[in-house]
Every structure is written in structure tokens, then in C-alpha cells.
Short mmCIF file of C-alpha atoms in Angstrom, two decimals:
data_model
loop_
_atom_site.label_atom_id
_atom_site.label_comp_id
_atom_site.label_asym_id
_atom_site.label_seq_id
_atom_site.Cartn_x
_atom_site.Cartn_y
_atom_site.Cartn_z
CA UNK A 1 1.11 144.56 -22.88
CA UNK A 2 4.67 144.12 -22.68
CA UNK A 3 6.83 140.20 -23.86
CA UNK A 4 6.46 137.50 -21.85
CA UNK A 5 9.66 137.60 -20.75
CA UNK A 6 9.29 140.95 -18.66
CA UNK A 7 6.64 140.08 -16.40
CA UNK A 8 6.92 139.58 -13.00
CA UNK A 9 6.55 135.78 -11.57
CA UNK A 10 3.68 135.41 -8.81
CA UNK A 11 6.81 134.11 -6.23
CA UNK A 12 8.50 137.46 -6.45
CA UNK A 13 5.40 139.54 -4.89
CA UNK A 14 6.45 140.54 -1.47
CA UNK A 15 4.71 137.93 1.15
CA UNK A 16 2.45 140.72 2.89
CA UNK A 17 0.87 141.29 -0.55
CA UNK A 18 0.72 137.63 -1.27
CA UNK A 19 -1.02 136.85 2.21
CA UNK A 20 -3.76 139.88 1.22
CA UNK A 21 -4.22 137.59 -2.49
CA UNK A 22 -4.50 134.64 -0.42
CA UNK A 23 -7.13 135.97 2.09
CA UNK A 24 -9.64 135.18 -1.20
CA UNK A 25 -9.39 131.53 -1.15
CA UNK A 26 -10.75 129.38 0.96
CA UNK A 27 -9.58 127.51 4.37
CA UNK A 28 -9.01 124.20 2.67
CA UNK A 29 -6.66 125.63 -0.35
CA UNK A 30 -4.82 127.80 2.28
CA UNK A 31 -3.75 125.04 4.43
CA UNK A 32 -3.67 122.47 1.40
CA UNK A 33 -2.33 123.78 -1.48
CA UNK A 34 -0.79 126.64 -1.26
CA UNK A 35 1.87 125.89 0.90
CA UNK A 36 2.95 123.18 -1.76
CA UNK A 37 3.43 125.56 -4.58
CA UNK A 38 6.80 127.22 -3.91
CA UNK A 39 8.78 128.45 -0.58
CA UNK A 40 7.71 131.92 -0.84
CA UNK A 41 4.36 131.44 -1.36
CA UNK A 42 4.56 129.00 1.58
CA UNK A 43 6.40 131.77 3.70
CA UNK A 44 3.14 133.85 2.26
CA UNK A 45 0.42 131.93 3.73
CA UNK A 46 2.37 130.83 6.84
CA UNK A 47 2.06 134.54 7.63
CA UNK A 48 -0.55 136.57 9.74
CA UNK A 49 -2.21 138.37 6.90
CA UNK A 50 -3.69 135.29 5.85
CA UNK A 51 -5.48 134.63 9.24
CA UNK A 52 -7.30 137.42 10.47
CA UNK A 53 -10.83 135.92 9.63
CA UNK A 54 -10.67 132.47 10.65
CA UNK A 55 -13.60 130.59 9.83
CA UNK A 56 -14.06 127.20 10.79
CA UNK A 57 -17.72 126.80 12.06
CA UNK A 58 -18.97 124.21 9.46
CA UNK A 59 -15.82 121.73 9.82
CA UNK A 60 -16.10 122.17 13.07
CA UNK A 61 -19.26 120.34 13.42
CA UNK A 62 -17.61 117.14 12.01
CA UNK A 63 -14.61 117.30 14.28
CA UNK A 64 -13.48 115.30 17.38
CA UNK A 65 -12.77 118.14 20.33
CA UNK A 66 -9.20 117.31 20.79
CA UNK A 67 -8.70 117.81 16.96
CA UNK A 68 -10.60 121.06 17.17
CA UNK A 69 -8.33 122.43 19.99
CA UNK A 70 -5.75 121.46 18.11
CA UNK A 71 -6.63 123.45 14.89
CA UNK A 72 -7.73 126.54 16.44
CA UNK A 73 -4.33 126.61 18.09
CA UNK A 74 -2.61 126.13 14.96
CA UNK A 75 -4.50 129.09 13.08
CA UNK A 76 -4.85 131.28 15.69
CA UNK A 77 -1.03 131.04 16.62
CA UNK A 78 -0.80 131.86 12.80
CA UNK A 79 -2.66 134.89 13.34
CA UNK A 80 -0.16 136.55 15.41
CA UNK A 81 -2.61 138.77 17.47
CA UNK A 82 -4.36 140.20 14.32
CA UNK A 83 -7.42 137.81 14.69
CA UNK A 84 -10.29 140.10 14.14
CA UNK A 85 -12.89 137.60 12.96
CA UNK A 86 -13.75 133.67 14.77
CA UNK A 87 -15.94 131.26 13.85
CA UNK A 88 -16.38 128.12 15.35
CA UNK A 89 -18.53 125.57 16.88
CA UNK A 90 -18.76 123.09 19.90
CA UNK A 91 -15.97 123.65 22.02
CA UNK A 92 -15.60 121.87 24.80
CA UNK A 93 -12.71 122.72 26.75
CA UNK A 94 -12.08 125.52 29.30
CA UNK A 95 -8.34 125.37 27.96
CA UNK A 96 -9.41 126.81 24.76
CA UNK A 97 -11.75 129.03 25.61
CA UNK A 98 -8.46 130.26 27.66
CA UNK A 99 -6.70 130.24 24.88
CA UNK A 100 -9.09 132.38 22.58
CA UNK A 101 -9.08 135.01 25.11
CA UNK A 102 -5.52 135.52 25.33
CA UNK A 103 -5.53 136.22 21.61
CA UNK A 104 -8.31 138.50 21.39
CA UNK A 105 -7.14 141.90 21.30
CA UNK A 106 -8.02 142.58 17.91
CA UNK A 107 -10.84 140.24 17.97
CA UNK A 108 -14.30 142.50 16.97
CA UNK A 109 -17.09 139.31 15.77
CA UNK A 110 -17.05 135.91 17.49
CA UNK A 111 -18.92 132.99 17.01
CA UNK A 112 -19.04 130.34 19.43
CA UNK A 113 -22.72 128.54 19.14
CA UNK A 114 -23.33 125.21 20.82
CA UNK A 115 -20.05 125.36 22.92
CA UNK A 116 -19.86 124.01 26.25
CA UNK A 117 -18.66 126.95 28.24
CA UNK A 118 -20.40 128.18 31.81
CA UNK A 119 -21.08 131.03 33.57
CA UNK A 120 -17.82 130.53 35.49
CA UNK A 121 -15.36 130.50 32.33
CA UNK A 122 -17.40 133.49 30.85
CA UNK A 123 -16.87 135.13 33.95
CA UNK A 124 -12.90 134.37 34.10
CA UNK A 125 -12.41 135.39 30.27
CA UNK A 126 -14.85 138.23 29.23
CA UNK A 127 -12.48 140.64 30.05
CA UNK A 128 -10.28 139.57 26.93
CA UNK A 129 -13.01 140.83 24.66
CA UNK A 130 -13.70 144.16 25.71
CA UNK A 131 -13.62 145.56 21.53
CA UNK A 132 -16.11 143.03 20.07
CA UNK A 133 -19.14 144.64 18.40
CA UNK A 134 -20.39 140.92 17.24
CA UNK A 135 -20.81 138.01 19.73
CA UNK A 136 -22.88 134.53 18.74
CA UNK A 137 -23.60 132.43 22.01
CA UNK A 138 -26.64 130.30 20.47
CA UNK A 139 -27.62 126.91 22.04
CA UNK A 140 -25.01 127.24 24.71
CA UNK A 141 -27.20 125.90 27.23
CA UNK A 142 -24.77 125.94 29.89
CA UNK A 143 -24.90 129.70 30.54
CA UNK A 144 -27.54 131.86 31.87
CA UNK A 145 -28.24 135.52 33.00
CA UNK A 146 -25.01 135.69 34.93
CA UNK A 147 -22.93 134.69 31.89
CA UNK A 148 -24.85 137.61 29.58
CA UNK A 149 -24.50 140.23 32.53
CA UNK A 150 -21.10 139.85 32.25
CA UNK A 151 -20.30 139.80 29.06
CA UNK A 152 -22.25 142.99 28.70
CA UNK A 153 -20.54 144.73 31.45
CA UNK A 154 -16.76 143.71 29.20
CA UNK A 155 -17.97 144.10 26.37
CA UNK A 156 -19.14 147.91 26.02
CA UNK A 157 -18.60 148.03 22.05
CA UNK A 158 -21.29 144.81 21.30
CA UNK A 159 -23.66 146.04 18.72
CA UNK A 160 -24.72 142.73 17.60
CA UNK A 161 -25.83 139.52 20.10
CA UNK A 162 -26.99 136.15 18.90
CA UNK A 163 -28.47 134.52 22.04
CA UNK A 164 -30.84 131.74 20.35
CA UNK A 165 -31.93 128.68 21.84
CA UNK A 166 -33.24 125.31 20.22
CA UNK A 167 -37.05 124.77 20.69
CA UNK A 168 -36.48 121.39 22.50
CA UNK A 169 -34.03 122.88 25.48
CA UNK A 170 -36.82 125.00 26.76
CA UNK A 171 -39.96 123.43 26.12
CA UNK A 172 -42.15 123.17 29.26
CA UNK A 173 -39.88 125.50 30.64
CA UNK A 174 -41.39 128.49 32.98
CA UNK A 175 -41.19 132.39 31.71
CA UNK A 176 -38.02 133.92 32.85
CA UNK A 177 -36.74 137.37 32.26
CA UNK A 178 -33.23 137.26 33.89
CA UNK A 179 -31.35 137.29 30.42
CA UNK A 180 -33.38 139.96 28.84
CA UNK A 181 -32.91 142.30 31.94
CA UNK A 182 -29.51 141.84 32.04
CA UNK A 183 -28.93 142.46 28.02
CA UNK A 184 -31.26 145.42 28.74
CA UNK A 185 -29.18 146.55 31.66
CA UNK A 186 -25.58 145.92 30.13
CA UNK A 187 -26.03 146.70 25.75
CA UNK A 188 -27.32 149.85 25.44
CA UNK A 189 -25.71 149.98 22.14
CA UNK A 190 -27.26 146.82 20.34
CA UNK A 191 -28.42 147.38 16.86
CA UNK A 192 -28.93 143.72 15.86
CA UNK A 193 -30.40 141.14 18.86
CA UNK A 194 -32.00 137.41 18.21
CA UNK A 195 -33.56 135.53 21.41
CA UNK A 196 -35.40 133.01 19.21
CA UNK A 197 -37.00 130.40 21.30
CA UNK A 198 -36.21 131.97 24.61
CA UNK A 199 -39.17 132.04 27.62
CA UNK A 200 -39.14 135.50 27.97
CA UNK A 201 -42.04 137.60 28.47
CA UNK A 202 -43.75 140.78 26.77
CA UNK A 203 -41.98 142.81 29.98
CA UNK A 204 -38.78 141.26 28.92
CA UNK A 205 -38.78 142.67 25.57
CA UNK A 206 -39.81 145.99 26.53
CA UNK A 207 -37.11 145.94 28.71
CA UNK A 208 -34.98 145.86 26.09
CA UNK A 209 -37.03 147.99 23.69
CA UNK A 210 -36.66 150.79 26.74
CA UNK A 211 -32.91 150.75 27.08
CA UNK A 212 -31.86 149.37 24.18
CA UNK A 213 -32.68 152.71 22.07
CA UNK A 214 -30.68 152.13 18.42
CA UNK A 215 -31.90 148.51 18.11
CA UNK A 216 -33.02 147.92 14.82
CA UNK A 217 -33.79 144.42 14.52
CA UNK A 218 -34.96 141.75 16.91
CA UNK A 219 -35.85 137.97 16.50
CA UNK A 220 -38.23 136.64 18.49
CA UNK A 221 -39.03 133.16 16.81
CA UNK A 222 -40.73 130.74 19.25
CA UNK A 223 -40.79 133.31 22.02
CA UNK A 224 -44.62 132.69 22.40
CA UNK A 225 -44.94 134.66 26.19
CA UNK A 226 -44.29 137.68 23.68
CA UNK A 227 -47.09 139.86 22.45
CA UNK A 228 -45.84 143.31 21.49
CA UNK A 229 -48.97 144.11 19.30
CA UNK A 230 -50.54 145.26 22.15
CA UNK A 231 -47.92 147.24 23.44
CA UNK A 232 -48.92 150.10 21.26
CA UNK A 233 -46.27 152.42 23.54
CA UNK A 234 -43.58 150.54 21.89
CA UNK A 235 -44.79 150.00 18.45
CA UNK A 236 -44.62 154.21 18.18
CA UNK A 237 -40.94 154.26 20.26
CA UNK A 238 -39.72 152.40 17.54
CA UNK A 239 -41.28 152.73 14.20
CA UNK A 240 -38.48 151.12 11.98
CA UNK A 241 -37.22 148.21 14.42
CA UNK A 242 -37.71 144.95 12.32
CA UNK A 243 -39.60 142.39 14.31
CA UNK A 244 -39.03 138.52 13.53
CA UNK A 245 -42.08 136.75 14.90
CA UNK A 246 -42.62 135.34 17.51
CA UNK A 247 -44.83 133.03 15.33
CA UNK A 248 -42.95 131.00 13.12
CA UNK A 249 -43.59 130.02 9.68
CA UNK A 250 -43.08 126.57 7.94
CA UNK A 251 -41.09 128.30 4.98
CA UNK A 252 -38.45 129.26 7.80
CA UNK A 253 -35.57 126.55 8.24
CA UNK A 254 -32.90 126.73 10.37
CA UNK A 255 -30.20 124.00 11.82
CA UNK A 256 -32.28 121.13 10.05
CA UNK A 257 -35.42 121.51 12.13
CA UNK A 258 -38.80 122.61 10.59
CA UNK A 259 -41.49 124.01 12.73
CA UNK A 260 -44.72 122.97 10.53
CA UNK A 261 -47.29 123.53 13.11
CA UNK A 262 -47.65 127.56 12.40
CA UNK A 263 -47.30 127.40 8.62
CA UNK A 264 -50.50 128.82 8.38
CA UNK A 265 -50.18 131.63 10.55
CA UNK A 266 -51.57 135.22 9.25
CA UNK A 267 -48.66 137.85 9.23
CA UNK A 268 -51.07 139.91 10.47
CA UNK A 269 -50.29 138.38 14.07
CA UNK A 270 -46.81 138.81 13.40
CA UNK A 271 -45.39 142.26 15.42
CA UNK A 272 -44.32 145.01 13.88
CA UNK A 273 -43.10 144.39 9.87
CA UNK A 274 -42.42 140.75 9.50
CA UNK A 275 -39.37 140.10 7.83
CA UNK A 276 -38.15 137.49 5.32
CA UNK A 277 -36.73 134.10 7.46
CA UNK A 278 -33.49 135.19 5.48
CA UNK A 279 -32.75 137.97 7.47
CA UNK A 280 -29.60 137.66 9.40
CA UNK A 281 -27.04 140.04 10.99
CA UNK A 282 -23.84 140.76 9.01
CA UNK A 283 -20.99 141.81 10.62
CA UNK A 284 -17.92 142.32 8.41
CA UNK A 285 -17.71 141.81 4.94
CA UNK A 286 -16.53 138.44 4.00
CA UNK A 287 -18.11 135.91 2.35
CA UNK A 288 -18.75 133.32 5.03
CA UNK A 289 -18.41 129.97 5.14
CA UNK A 290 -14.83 129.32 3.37
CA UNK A 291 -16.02 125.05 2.49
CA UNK A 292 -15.59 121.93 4.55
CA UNK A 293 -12.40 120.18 4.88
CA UNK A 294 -12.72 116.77 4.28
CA UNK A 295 -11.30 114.34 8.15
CA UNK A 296 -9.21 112.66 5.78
CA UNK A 297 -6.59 115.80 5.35
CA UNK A 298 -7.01 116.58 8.40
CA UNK A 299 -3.60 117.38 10.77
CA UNK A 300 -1.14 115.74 7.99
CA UNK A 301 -1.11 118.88 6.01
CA UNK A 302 -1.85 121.26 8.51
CA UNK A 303 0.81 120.87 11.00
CA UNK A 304 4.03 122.29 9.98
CA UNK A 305 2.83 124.08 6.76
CA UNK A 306 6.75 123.94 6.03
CA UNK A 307 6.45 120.50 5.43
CA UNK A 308 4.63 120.53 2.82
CA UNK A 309 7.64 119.38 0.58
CA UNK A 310 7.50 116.06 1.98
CA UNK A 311 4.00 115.09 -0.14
CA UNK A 312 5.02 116.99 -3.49
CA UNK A 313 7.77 117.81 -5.49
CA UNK A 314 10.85 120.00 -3.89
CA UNK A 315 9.90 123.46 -4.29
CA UNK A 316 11.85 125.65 -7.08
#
């Protein structure tokens, strides 16, 4: 190893290779600190390299809509066109749902679960999004079969589709297969599908199963109109799909509801080979979740990432 003095100071690497560095930290020290460390580490991050996976889906959950909008338009702008990964929660607003698609042509996975958007907006933007392979539209209870239809129709390239519903918006609700025939009619190339608590019956599925040939794993939690055991024509069509349950057991959590009442349920009732309540689709390679950002830092740091000067000392 050479004397101090000849190596290289971290503020002399070329921005583009700085932004790729950067891409390893998380959300909050991107838009926090390192903007504050020098100017050419701030030009760094205020670059697009730094924003193609923009992952906000946690925070998002603790945010007031109008601060949302505003944040997504901040990153995204950031991103330059070179978005290729969204995640995010609760929208609410058909201007940023708008906005989204008119920066998605490099956009392949997107996550947008409990947002408010109808069949109507889906219809006026899911042309924007014709080279996703990953789309999450869980607990958007505002769409139906015309939304899916349509998204399927733009979006040739979908491989995976998370279309889950919470138990209590379709309790007491009457079977309906309208979703599942129009996944089945539109995504013949889905590998990885979840309809967990939908009201969709055994004919659904095999709808599915029957044009849906390299799917390869399918939740079905709460789903209880489903009974594929019996479909034994199925079962041998597709020996390796992985079948999540439709029963549900208590060890399974998800979004901070239990279901206790089939805890005791024998896996020999479950279809197919029953597979750990950790199972979950991954579409890219990052790490996930980059931490919450506390309200309190909110838009006084992340507007105008040039002013970060202003709340530490003058840069060297």
C-alpha cells in the first residue's frame, strides 16, 4: 500500500461512480447526509444514478398525501427517466398516478398497494407501462376486472402480479370470477401470481392454471370457494407449481392481522405442496425496504438538495 499522501480523496471520484457507491445506502442518508458532506458528492447524489430504485413504501404509510405527491415528484424528477424500480403506498391522487406514468419508460417492478386509483385512471395510464414484468395492486379496492383486463392487455412483459385483498373488504361477498378470467385471458406469461382473499372459484383458478402455462407459484390464502385437490387434471398439468393455501395458518402474519381460526388446519388439506408463509415474489435484486424517515426531516432537507449548506458547515 502506497503513503498516505498518494491516495485519492473520495470527492475526486467522478459523480457517475459516486451515484453507483451511493445506490448502497439507504433513502434517509441519501437525502440527509450526503448532500451535506461536500459539493461533489452533493452533485453525486443529486444525480440519476442514485434513483433508479426508489423505495418509499414504508414511509409512505406515515405520510400526509400532499407530502407524498410531493416526494415522489422530487425523486422521481431526480431519476431522470431511468426509474426502473417504485415502491410506494396509498396514493391518492389521479395527478400522480399521471405523473408516474409519464416517467415510466424504464420502469420494469411497481408497487402501488392500498392506493386509491379506479378503473378509469388505470384505463387512461396503463399504456405508460407496457415493459413492467412486476406489478403490486393489493387492497386497491377501487378497481375491478376492467382495471386487470387492461393492464394485462399494456402490459405484455408482466411475469409477476400481486392482486391481494384484505379479509374484511370481501367478507360476505358473492363468488366472482371476472378478475381471474381476465388475468387468465390477458398474462399468459405469469410466473409468480397472489389472489389471497379474493372470492374466486375452483373454475377461476383453473382458468388461470389453463392459460397461464409457466406459472410457478400461486397464493390462494383465504380464497375458500377454491378446492383444487379435486381437480386431479390440474394437479398432473402442473406438477411443480407451488400452491399457498387456501387455508391459512395462525403462524402466517401479514399487514398486522392474524387469522387464528385455521391454526389447526392439517396441511394435508392444503393443495398441491404447501409452502412456508415466507414465500414471496422477488423481483430485482435489492435489498428492500431502505428504513423509515422520521416526519420531522421531512421536506426541509429534501427540497433543494443544494441547500444543504444552509444547516452545516460551507462545503470544502
Amino acid at each position: 500500500m502506497g503513503e498516505a499522501g498518494e491516495l485519492r480523496s473520495w470527492d475526486e471520484l467522478i459523480p457517475d461512480a459516486l451515484g453507483v457507491i451511493f445506490t448502497n445506502l439507504s433513502l434517509k442518508e441519501r437525502v440527509t447526509v450526503i448532500p451535506r458532506v461536500c459539493k461533489s458528492w452533493c452533485k453525486a447524489v443529486s444525480g440519476p444514478n442514485c434513483w433508479q430504485e426508489i423505495d418509499i413504501e414504508e414511509w409512505s404509510n406515515y405520510c400526509q398525501p400532499d407530502k407524498l405527491d410531493q416526494m415522489l415528484h422530487m425523486l422521481i424528477s431526480k431519476s431522470c427517466g431511468s426509474l426502473r424500480k417504485l415502491c410506494v403506498s396509498g396514493l391518492q391522487t389521479e395527478t400522480i398516478f399521471t405523473f408516474i406514468a409519464e416517467n415510466a419508460g424504464s420502469l420494469r417492478s411497481l408497487r402501488l398497494p392500498r392506493s386509491n386509483m379506479s378503473d378509469l385512471v388505470v384505463e387512461q395510464i396503463a399504456g405508460k407501462f407496457s415493459v413492467i414484468t412486476f406489478l403490486d395492486v393489493s387492497y386497491c379496492i377501487k378497481i375491478g376486472a376492467c382495471a386487470i383486463e387492461m393492464i394485462g392487455k399494456n402490459c405484455k412483459l408482466l411475469e409477476g402480479l400481486c392482486r391481494n385483498m384484505h379479509p374484511l373488504d370481501t367478507a360476505g361477498k358473492p363468488l366472482q370470477d371476472d378478475e381471474a378470467y381476465a388475468i387468465a385471458t390477458t398474462m399468459p406469461k405469469l410466473k409468480h401470481l397472489e389472489m389471497a382473499y379474493h372470492r374466486i372459484s375452483t373454475s377461476g383458478v383453473v382458468q388461470i392454471l389453463s392459460n397461464c402455462p409457466k406459472l410457478e407459484f400461486l397464493d390462494l390464502r383465504g380464497c375458500w370457494g377454491v378446492n383444487l385437490d379435486e381437480n386431479k387434471s390440474a394437479k398432473q398439468s402442473f406438477p411443480k407449481l407451488k400452491v399457498l393455501g387456501p387455508f391459512v395458518l395462525g403462524a402466517y402474519e401479514s399487514d398486522g392481522w392474524e387469522d387464528d381460526d385455521y391454526s389447526d388446519v392439517s396441511d394435508e388439506y392444503l393443495a398441491w405442496d404447501f409452502v412456508a408463509g415466507n414465500e414471496y415474489y422477488v423481483d430485482d435484486d435489492s435489498d428492500g425496504y431502505e428504513g423509515r424517515i422520521d416526519d420531522e426531516l421531512e421536506f426541509g432537507l429534501y427540497e433543494g438538495i443544494e441547500d444543504a449548506g444552509m444547516y452545516w458547515p460551507p462545503s470544502p
